[in-house]
Short mmCIF file of C-alpha atoms in Angstrom, two decimals:
data_model
loop_
_atom_site.label_atom_id
_atom_site.label_comp_id
_atom_site.label_asym_id
_atom_site.label_seq_id
_atom_site.Cartn_x
_atom_site.Cartn_y
_atom_site.Cartn_z
CA UNK A 564 -0.16 0.29 -0.28
CA UNK A 565 1.70 3.59 -0.35
CA UNK A 566 1.08 6.50 0.97
CA UNK A 567 -1.34 7.29 2.84
CA UNK A 568 -3.22 11.03 1.85
CA UNK A 569 -5.19 12.90 4.81
CA UNK A 570 -8.54 11.82 5.47
CA UNK A 571 -7.07 7.68 5.24
CA UNK A 572 -6.96 5.85 2.53
CA UNK A 573 -4.26 5.47 -0.18
CA UNK A 574 -2.80 5.10 -3.63
CA UNK A 575 -3.08 0.44 -4.01
CA UNK A 576 -6.04 0.39 -1.54
CA UNK A 577 -8.82 -1.44 -1.76
CA UNK A 578 -10.74 0.64 -4.63
CA UNK A 579 -7.19 2.12 -5.22
CA UNK A 580 -4.93 2.36 -8.63
CA UNK A 581 -2.08 0.51 -8.15
CA UNK A 582 -3.18 -4.04 -9.64
CA UNK A 583 -0.33 -6.23 -10.16
CA UNK A 584 2.11 -3.39 -10.13
CA UNK A 585 6.00 -2.99 -9.12
CA UNK A 586 6.91 -1.09 -5.61
CA UNK A 587 8.83 0.62 -7.78
CA UNK A 588 5.59 1.62 -10.59
CA UNK A 589 3.19 2.57 -6.96
CA UNK A 590 5.95 4.19 -6.35
CA UNK A 591 7.12 6.19 -9.29
CA UNK A 592 2.55 6.99 -9.03
CA UNK A 593 3.34 8.38 -5.64
CA UNK A 594 5.94 10.93 -6.53
CA UNK A 595 4.38 11.91 -9.21
CA UNK A 596 1.12 12.35 -7.36
CA UNK A 597 2.23 13.17 -4.03
CA UNK A 598 1.50 17.21 -3.36
CA UNK A 599 3.92 19.60 -2.48
CA UNK A 600 3.93 21.48 0.88
CA UNK A 601 5.01 25.01 -0.76
CA UNK A 602 5.81 25.78 -4.70
CA UNK A 603 7.65 28.11 -5.85
CA UNK A 604 6.65 29.83 -9.36
CA UNK A 605 9.08 32.10 -11.50
CA UNK A 606 7.31 34.09 -14.37
CA UNK A 607 10.15 35.12 -17.29
CA UNK A 608 7.69 34.60 -20.15
CA UNK A 609 8.04 32.50 -22.35
CA UNK A 610 9.00 30.04 -19.41
CA UNK A 611 7.48 28.76 -16.60
CA UNK A 612 9.15 27.93 -12.94
CA UNK A 613 7.27 25.74 -10.80
CA UNK A 614 9.31 24.07 -8.39
CA UNK A 615 8.22 22.68 -4.96
CA UNK A 616 9.68 21.37 -1.23
CA UNK A 617 10.49 18.34 -2.52
CA UNK A 618 13.49 19.78 -4.99
CA UNK A 619 11.20 18.78 -7.87
CA UNK A 620 11.05 21.33 -10.94
CA UNK A 621 8.61 21.81 -13.73
CA UNK A 622 9.69 24.00 -16.84
CA UNK A 623 6.39 25.27 -18.92
CA UNK A 624 7.37 27.13 -21.40
CA UNK A 625 4.24 28.72 -23.90
CA UNK A 626 6.34 29.61 -27.80
CA UNK A 627 5.51 26.32 -28.86
CA UNK A 628 9.06 25.72 -29.11
CA UNK A 629 9.55 21.20 -29.18
CA UNK A 630 10.18 20.19 -25.99
CA UNK A 631 12.41 16.93 -25.46
CA UNK A 632 11.13 14.20 -22.85
CA UNK A 633 12.29 14.44 -19.59
CA UNK A 634 13.82 10.72 -17.83
CA UNK A 635 14.41 12.94 -14.33
CA UNK A 636 11.12 12.39 -12.85
CA UNK A 637 12.51 15.78 -10.34
CA UNK A 638 13.22 18.27 -13.37
CA UNK A 639 10.73 18.44 -16.19
CA UNK A 640 9.85 20.34 -19.24
CA UNK A 641 6.32 20.83 -20.86
CA UNK A 642 5.07 22.76 -24.00
CA UNK A 643 2.67 24.37 -22.76
CA UNK A 644 -0.19 27.06 -22.82
CA UNK A 645 -2.24 29.70 -21.45
CA UNK A 646 -5.85 29.23 -21.76
CA UNK A 647 -7.38 32.38 -20.90
CA UNK A 648 -5.69 32.96 -16.95
CA UNK A 649 -5.02 28.08 -16.47
CA UNK A 650 -1.30 27.73 -17.31
CA UNK A 651 -2.08 24.12 -19.49
CA UNK A 652 0.46 21.24 -20.41
CA UNK A 653 -0.05 17.82 -21.30
CA UNK A 654 2.13 14.62 -20.34
CA UNK A 655 2.02 11.32 -19.44
CA UNK A 656 2.15 10.23 -15.88
CA UNK A 657 4.71 6.71 -15.21
CA UNK A 658 1.92 4.15 -16.04
CA UNK A 659 1.43 6.12 -19.48
CA UNK A 660 -2.10 7.74 -18.94
CA UNK A 661 -2.37 10.71 -20.26
CA UNK A 662 -3.37 13.66 -18.06
CA UNK A 663 -3.29 17.46 -17.83
CA UNK A 664 -1.56 19.52 -15.07
CA UNK A 665 -2.96 23.66 -14.51
CA UNK A 666 -2.01 26.01 -12.71
CA UNK A 667 -4.72 28.65 -11.94
CA UNK A 668 -4.64 31.66 -10.06
CA UNK A 669 -7.89 32.49 -7.65
CA UNK A 670 -10.45 35.15 -7.19
CA UNK A 671 -8.68 37.67 -5.16
CA UNK A 672 -4.59 36.53 -5.56
CA UNK A 673 -3.89 35.04 -1.92
CA UNK A 674 -4.24 30.74 -3.60
CA UNK A 675 -3.49 28.78 -6.14
CA UNK A 676 -5.11 25.13 -7.82
CA UNK A 677 -3.33 23.30 -8.95
CA UNK A 678 -5.44 20.46 -10.76
CA UNK A 679 -4.84 17.06 -12.66
CA UNK A 680 -6.91 15.90 -15.15
CA UNK A 681 -6.22 11.76 -15.17
CA UNK A 682 -7.41 9.03 -18.28
CA UNK A 683 -7.02 5.92 -16.87
CA UNK A 684 -7.45 2.44 -16.58
CA UNK A 685 -8.47 0.19 -19.69
CA UNK A 686 -11.67 2.74 -19.69
CA UNK A 687 -10.34 6.02 -19.67
CA UNK A 688 -11.81 6.59 -16.91
CA UNK A 689 -11.22 10.71 -15.99
CA UNK A 690 -10.08 11.36 -12.52
CA UNK A 691 -9.72 14.98 -11.48
CA UNK A 692 -7.04 15.50 -8.49
CA UNK A 693 -7.19 19.89 -6.97
CA UNK A 694 -4.67 21.11 -4.98
CA UNK A 695 -4.43 24.80 -2.97
CA UNK A 696 -1.78 26.72 -2.14
CA UNK A 697 -2.80 29.25 0.32
CA UNK A 698 0.00 32.85 -0.53
CA UNK A 699 2.65 32.73 1.94
CA UNK A 700 3.86 36.57 1.57
CA UNK A 701 2.52 38.92 -0.94
CA UNK A 702 4.54 40.46 -3.96
CA UNK A 703 6.86 43.13 -2.81
CA UNK A 704 5.02 46.71 -4.02
CA UNK A 705 6.58 48.67 -6.98
#
């Protein structure tokens, strides 16, 4: 069984997402889905860097460049696009299922919502996972 989530449960348990996979595969999936305690977002158009407290870094490029797929799970580069106020990127999870990851600043500019939309299993069942992060300190006034 994988690590627990607040409120109980965990990856790979009854009704979970883990039937017949190795501990290594389960660990990769847990790392992929595990929420960060803290995110740092730096915008350097056309690149947006998102890093977390587990030393994972995601670089999103919005200029339509062709991005090479990294084998390092702690540093990933993505082709991304803006959909109104959402930064959206698509990829494949460690099991090869397609997913969409998006970031959106919520009303009041005090929270950031990260959303995963996964298509998992033989039936391509859609699973939506949302994490909301509070702003720790306001940006400096200019």
